[in-house]
mmCIF file with all atom_site columns, C-alpha atoms and ligand atoms in Angstrom:
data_model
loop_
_atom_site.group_PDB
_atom_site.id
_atom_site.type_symbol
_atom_site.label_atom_id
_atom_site.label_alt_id
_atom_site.label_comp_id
_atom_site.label_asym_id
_atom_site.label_entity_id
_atom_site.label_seq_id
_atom_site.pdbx_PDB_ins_code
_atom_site.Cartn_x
_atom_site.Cartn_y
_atom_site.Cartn_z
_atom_site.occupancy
_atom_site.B_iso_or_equiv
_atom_site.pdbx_formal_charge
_atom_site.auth_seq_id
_atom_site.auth_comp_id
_atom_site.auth_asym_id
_atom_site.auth_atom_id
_atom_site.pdbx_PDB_model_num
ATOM   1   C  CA  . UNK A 1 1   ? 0.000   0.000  0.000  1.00 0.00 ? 1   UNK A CA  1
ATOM   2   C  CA  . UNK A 1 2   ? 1.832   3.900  -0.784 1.00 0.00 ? 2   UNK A CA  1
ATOM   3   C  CA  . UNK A 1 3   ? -1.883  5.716  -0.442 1.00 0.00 ? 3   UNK A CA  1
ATOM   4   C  CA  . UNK A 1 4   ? -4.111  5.782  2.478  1.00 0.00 ? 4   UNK A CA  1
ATOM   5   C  CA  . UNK A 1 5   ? -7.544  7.156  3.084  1.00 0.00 ? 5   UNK A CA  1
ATOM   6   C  CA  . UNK A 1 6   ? -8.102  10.509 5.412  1.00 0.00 ? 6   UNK A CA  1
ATOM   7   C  CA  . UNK A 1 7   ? -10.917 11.932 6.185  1.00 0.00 ? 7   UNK A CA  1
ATOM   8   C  CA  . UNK A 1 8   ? -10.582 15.444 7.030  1.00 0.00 ? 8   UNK A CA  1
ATOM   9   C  CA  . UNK A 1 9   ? -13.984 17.489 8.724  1.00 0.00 ? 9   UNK A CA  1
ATOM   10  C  CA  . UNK A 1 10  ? -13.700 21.152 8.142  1.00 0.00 ? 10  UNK A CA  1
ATOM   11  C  CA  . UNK A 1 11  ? -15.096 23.981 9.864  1.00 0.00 ? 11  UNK A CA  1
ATOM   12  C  CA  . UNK A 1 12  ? -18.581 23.892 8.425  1.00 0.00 ? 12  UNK A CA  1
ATOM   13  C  CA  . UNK A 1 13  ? -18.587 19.805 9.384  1.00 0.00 ? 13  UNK A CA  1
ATOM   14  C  CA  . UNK A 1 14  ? -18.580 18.654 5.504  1.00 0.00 ? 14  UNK A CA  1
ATOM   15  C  CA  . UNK A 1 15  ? -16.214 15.731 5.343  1.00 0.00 ? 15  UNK A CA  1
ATOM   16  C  CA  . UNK A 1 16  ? -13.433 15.324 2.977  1.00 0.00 ? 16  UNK A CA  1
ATOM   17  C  CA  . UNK A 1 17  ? -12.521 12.340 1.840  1.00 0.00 ? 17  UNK A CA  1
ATOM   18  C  CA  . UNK A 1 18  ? -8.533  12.246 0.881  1.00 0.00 ? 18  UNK A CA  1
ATOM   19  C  CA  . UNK A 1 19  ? -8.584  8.638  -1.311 1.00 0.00 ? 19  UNK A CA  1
ATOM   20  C  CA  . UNK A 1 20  ? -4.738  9.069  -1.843 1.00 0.00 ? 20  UNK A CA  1
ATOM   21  C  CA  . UNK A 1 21  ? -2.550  10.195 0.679  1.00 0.00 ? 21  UNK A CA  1
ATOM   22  C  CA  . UNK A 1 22  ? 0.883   9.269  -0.090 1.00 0.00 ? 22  UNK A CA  1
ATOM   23  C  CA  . UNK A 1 23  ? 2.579   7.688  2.634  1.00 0.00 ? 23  UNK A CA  1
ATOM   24  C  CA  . UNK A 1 24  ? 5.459   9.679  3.732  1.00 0.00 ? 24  UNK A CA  1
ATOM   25  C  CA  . UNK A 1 25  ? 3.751   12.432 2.806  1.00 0.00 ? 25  UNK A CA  1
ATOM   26  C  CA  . UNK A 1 26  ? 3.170   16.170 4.933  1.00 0.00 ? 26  UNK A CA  1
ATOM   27  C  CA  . UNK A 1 27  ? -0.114  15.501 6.234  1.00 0.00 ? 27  UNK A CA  1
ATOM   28  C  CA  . UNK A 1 28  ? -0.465  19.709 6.280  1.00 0.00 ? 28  UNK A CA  1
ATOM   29  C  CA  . UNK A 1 29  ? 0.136   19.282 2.387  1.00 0.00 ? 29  UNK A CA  1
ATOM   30  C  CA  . UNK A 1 30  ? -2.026  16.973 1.776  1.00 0.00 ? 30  UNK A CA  1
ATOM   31  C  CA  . UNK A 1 31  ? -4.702  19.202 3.471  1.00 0.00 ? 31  UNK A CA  1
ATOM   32  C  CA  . UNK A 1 32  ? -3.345  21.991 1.254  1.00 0.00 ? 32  UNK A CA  1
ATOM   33  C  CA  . UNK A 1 33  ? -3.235  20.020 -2.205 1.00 0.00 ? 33  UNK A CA  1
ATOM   34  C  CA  . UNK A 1 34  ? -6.857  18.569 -1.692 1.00 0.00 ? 34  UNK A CA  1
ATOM   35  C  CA  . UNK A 1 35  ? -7.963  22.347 -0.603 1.00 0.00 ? 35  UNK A CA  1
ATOM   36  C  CA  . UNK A 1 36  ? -9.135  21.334 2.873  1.00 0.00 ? 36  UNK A CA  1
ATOM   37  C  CA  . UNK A 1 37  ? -10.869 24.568 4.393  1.00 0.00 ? 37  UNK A CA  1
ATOM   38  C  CA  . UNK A 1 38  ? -9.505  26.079 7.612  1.00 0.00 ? 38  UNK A CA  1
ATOM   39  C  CA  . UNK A 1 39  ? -5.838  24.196 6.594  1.00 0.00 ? 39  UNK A CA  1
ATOM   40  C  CA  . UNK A 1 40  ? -3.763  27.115 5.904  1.00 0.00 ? 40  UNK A CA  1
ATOM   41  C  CA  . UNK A 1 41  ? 0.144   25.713 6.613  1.00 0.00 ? 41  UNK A CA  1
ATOM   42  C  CA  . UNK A 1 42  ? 1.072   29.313 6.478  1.00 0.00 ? 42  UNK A CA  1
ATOM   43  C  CA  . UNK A 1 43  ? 4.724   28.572 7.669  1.00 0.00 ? 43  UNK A CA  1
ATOM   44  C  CA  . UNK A 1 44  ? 5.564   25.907 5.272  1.00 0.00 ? 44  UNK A CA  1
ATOM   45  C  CA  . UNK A 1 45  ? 5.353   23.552 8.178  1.00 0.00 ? 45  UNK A CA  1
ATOM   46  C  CA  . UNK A 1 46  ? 8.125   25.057 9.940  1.00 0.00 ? 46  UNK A CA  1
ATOM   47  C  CA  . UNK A 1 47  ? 5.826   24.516 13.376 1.00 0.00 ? 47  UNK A CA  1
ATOM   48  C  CA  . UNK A 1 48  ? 5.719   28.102 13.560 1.00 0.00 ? 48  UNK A CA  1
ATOM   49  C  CA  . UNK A 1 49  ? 2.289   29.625 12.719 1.00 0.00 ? 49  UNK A CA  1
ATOM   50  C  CA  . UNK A 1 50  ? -0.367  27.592 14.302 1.00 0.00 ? 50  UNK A CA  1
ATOM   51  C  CA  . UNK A 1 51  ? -2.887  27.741 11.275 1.00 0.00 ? 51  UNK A CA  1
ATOM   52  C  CA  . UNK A 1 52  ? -2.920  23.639 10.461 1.00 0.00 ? 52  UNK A CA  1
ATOM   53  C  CA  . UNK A 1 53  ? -4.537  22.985 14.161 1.00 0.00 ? 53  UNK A CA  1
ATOM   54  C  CA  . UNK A 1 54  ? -6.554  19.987 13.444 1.00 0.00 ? 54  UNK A CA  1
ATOM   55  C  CA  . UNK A 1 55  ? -8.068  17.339 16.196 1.00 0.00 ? 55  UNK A CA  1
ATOM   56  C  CA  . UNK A 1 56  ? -7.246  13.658 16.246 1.00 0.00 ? 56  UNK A CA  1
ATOM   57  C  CA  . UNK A 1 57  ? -10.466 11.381 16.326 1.00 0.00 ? 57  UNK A CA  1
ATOM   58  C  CA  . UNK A 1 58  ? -9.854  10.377 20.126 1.00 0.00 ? 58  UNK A CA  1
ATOM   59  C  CA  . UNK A 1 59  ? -9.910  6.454  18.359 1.00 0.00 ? 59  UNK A CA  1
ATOM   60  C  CA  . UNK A 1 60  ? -7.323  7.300  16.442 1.00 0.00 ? 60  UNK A CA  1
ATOM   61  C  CA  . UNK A 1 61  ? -4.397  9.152  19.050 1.00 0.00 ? 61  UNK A CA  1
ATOM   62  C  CA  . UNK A 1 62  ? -2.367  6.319  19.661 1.00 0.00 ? 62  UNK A CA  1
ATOM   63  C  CA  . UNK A 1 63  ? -2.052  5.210  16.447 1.00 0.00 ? 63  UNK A CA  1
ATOM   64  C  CA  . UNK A 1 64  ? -0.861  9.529  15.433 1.00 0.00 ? 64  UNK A CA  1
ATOM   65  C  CA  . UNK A 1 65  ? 0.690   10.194 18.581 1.00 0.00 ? 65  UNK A CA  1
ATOM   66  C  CA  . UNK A 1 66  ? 1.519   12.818 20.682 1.00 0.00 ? 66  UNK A CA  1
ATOM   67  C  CA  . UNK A 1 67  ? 3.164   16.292 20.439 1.00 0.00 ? 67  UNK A CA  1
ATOM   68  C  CA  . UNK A 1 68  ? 6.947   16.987 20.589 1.00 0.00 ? 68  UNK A CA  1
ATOM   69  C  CA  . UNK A 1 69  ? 7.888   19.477 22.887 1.00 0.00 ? 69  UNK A CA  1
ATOM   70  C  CA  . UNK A 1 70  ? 8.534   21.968 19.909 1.00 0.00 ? 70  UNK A CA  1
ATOM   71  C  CA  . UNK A 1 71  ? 4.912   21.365 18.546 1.00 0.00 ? 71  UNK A CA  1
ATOM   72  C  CA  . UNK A 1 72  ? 3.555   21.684 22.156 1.00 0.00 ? 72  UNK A CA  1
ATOM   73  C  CA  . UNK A 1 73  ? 5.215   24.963 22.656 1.00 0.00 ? 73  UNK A CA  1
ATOM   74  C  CA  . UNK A 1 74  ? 3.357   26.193 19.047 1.00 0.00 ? 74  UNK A CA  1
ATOM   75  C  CA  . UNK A 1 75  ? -0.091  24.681 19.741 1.00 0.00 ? 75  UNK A CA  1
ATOM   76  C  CA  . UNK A 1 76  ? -0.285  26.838 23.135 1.00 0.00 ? 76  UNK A CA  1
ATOM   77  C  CA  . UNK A 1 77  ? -0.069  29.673 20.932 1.00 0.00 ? 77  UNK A CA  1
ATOM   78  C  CA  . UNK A 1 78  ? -2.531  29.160 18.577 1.00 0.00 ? 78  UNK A CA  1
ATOM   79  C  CA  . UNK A 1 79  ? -5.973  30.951 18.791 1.00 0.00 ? 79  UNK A CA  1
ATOM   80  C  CA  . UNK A 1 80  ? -8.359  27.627 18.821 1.00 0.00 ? 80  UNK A CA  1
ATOM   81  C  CA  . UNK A 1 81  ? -9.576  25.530 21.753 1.00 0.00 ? 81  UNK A CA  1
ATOM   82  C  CA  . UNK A 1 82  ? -6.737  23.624 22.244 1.00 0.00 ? 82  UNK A CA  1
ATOM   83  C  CA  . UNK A 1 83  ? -7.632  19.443 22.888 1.00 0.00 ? 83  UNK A CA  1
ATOM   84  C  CA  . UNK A 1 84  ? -5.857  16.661 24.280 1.00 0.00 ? 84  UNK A CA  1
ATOM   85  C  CA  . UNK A 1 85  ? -5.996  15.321 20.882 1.00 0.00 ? 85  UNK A CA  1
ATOM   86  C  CA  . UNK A 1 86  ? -4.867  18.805 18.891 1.00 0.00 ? 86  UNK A CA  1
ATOM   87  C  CA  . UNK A 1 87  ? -2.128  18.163 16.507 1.00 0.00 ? 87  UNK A CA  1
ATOM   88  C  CA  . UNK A 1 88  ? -0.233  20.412 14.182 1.00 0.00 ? 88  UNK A CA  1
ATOM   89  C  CA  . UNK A 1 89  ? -0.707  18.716 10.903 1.00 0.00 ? 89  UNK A CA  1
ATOM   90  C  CA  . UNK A 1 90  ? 2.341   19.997 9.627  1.00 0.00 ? 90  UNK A CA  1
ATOM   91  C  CA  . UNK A 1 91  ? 4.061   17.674 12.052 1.00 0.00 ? 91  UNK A CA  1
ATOM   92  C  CA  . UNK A 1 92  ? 2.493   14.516 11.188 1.00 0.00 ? 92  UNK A CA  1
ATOM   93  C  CA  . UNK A 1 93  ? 4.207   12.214 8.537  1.00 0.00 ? 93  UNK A CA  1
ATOM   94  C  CA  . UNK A 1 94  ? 1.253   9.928  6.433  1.00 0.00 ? 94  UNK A CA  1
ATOM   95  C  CA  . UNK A 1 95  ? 1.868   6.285  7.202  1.00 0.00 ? 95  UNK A CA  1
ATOM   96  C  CA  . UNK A 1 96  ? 0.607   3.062  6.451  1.00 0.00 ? 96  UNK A CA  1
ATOM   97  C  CA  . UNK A 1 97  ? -1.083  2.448  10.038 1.00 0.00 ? 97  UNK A CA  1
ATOM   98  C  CA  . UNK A 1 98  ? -3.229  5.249  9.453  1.00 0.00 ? 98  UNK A CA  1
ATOM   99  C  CA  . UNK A 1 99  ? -5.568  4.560  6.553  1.00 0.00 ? 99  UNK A CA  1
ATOM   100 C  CA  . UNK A 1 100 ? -9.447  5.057  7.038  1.00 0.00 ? 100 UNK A CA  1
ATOM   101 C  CA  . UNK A 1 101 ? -8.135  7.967  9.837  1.00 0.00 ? 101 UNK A CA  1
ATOM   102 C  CA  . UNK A 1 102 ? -10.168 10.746 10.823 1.00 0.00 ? 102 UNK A CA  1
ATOM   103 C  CA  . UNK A 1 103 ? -9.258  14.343 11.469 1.00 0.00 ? 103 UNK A CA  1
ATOM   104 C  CA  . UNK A 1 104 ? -11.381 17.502 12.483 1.00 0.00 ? 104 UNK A CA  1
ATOM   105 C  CA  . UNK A 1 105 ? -10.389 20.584 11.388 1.00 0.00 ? 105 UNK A CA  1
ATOM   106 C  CA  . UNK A 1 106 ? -9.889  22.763 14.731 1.00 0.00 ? 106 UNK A CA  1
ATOM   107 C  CA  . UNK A 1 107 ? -12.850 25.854 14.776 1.00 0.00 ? 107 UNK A CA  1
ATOM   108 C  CA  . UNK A 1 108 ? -11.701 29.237 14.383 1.00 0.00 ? 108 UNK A CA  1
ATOM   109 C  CA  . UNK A 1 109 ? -12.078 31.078 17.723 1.00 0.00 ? 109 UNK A CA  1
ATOM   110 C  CA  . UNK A 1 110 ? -14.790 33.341 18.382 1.00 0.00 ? 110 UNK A CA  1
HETATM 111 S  S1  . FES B 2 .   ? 2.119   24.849 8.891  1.00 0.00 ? 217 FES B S1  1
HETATM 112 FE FE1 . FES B 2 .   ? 2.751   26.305 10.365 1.00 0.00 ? 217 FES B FE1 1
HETATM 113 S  S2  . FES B 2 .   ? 2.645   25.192 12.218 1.00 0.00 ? 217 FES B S2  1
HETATM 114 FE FE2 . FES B 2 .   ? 1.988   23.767 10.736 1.00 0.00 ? 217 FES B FE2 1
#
Protein backbone atom coordinates (compact mmCIF):
# COMPACT_ATOMS: atom_id res chain seq x y z
CA UNK A 1 0.00 0.00 0.00
CA UNK A 2 1.83 3.90 -0.78
CA UNK A 3 -1.88 5.72 -0.44
CA UNK A 4 -4.11 5.78 2.48
CA UNK A 5 -7.54 7.16 3.08
CA UNK A 6 -8.10 10.51 5.41
CA UNK A 7 -10.92 11.93 6.18
CA UNK A 8 -10.58 15.44 7.03
CA UNK A 9 -13.98 17.49 8.72
CA UNK A 10 -13.70 21.15 8.14
CA UNK A 11 -15.10 23.98 9.86
CA UNK A 12 -18.58 23.89 8.43
CA UNK A 13 -18.59 19.81 9.38
CA UNK A 14 -18.58 18.65 5.50
CA UNK A 15 -16.21 15.73 5.34
CA UNK A 16 -13.43 15.32 2.98
CA UNK A 17 -12.52 12.34 1.84
CA UNK A 18 -8.53 12.25 0.88
CA UNK A 19 -8.58 8.64 -1.31
CA UNK A 20 -4.74 9.07 -1.84
CA UNK A 21 -2.55 10.19 0.68
CA UNK A 22 0.88 9.27 -0.09
CA UNK A 23 2.58 7.69 2.63
CA UNK A 24 5.46 9.68 3.73
CA UNK A 25 3.75 12.43 2.81
CA UNK A 26 3.17 16.17 4.93
CA UNK A 27 -0.11 15.50 6.23
CA UNK A 28 -0.46 19.71 6.28
CA UNK A 29 0.14 19.28 2.39
CA UNK A 30 -2.03 16.97 1.78
CA UNK A 31 -4.70 19.20 3.47
CA UNK A 32 -3.34 21.99 1.25
CA UNK A 33 -3.23 20.02 -2.20
CA UNK A 34 -6.86 18.57 -1.69
CA UNK A 35 -7.96 22.35 -0.60
CA UNK A 36 -9.14 21.33 2.87
CA UNK A 37 -10.87 24.57 4.39
CA UNK A 38 -9.50 26.08 7.61
CA UNK A 39 -5.84 24.20 6.59
CA UNK A 40 -3.76 27.12 5.90
CA UNK A 41 0.14 25.71 6.61
CA UNK A 42 1.07 29.31 6.48
CA UNK A 43 4.72 28.57 7.67
CA UNK A 44 5.56 25.91 5.27
CA UNK A 45 5.35 23.55 8.18
CA UNK A 46 8.13 25.06 9.94
CA UNK A 47 5.83 24.52 13.38
CA UNK A 48 5.72 28.10 13.56
CA UNK A 49 2.29 29.63 12.72
CA UNK A 50 -0.37 27.59 14.30
CA UNK A 51 -2.89 27.74 11.28
CA UNK A 52 -2.92 23.64 10.46
CA UNK A 53 -4.54 22.98 14.16
CA UNK A 54 -6.55 19.99 13.44
CA UNK A 55 -8.07 17.34 16.20
CA UNK A 56 -7.25 13.66 16.25
CA UNK A 57 -10.47 11.38 16.33
CA UNK A 58 -9.85 10.38 20.13
CA UNK A 59 -9.91 6.45 18.36
CA UNK A 60 -7.32 7.30 16.44
CA UNK A 61 -4.40 9.15 19.05
CA UNK A 62 -2.37 6.32 19.66
CA UNK A 63 -2.05 5.21 16.45
CA UNK A 64 -0.86 9.53 15.43
CA UNK A 65 0.69 10.19 18.58
CA UNK A 66 1.52 12.82 20.68
CA UNK A 67 3.16 16.29 20.44
CA UNK A 68 6.95 16.99 20.59
CA UNK A 69 7.89 19.48 22.89
CA UNK A 70 8.53 21.97 19.91
CA UNK A 71 4.91 21.37 18.55
CA UNK A 72 3.55 21.68 22.16
CA UNK A 73 5.21 24.96 22.66
CA UNK A 74 3.36 26.19 19.05
CA UNK A 75 -0.09 24.68 19.74
CA UNK A 76 -0.29 26.84 23.13
CA UNK A 77 -0.07 29.67 20.93
CA UNK A 78 -2.53 29.16 18.58
CA UNK A 79 -5.97 30.95 18.79
CA UNK A 80 -8.36 27.63 18.82
CA UNK A 81 -9.58 25.53 21.75
CA UNK A 82 -6.74 23.62 22.24
CA UNK A 83 -7.63 19.44 22.89
CA UNK A 84 -5.86 16.66 24.28
CA UNK A 85 -6.00 15.32 20.88
CA UNK A 86 -4.87 18.80 18.89
CA UNK A 87 -2.13 18.16 16.51
CA UNK A 88 -0.23 20.41 14.18
CA UNK A 89 -0.71 18.72 10.90
CA UNK A 90 2.34 20.00 9.63
CA UNK A 91 4.06 17.67 12.05
CA UNK A 92 2.49 14.52 11.19
CA UNK A 93 4.21 12.21 8.54
CA UNK A 94 1.25 9.93 6.43
CA UNK A 95 1.87 6.29 7.20
CA UNK A 96 0.61 3.06 6.45
CA UNK A 97 -1.08 2.45 10.04
CA UNK A 98 -3.23 5.25 9.45
CA UNK A 99 -5.57 4.56 6.55
CA UNK A 100 -9.45 5.06 7.04
CA UNK A 101 -8.13 7.97 9.84
CA UNK A 102 -10.17 10.75 10.82
CA UNK A 103 -9.26 14.34 11.47
CA UNK A 104 -11.38 17.50 12.48
CA UNK A 105 -10.39 20.58 11.39
CA UNK A 106 -9.89 22.76 14.73
CA UNK A 107 -12.85 25.85 14.78
CA UNK A 108 -11.70 29.24 14.38
CA UNK A 109 -12.08 31.08 17.72
CA UNK A 110 -14.79 33.34 18.38
S1 LIG B 1 2.12 24.85 8.89
FE1 LIG B 1 2.75 26.30 10.37
S2 LIG B 1 2.65 25.19 12.22
FE2 LIG B 1 1.99 23.77 10.74
Amino acid sequence: MSVVKITFVERSGAEKVVEDAEIGDNMMQVATANGIDGILGECGGGCACGTCHIYIDPEWHSVVGTADDVEDMTLDMVSETRKPTSRLCCQITVSDNMDGLRVIVAPEAL
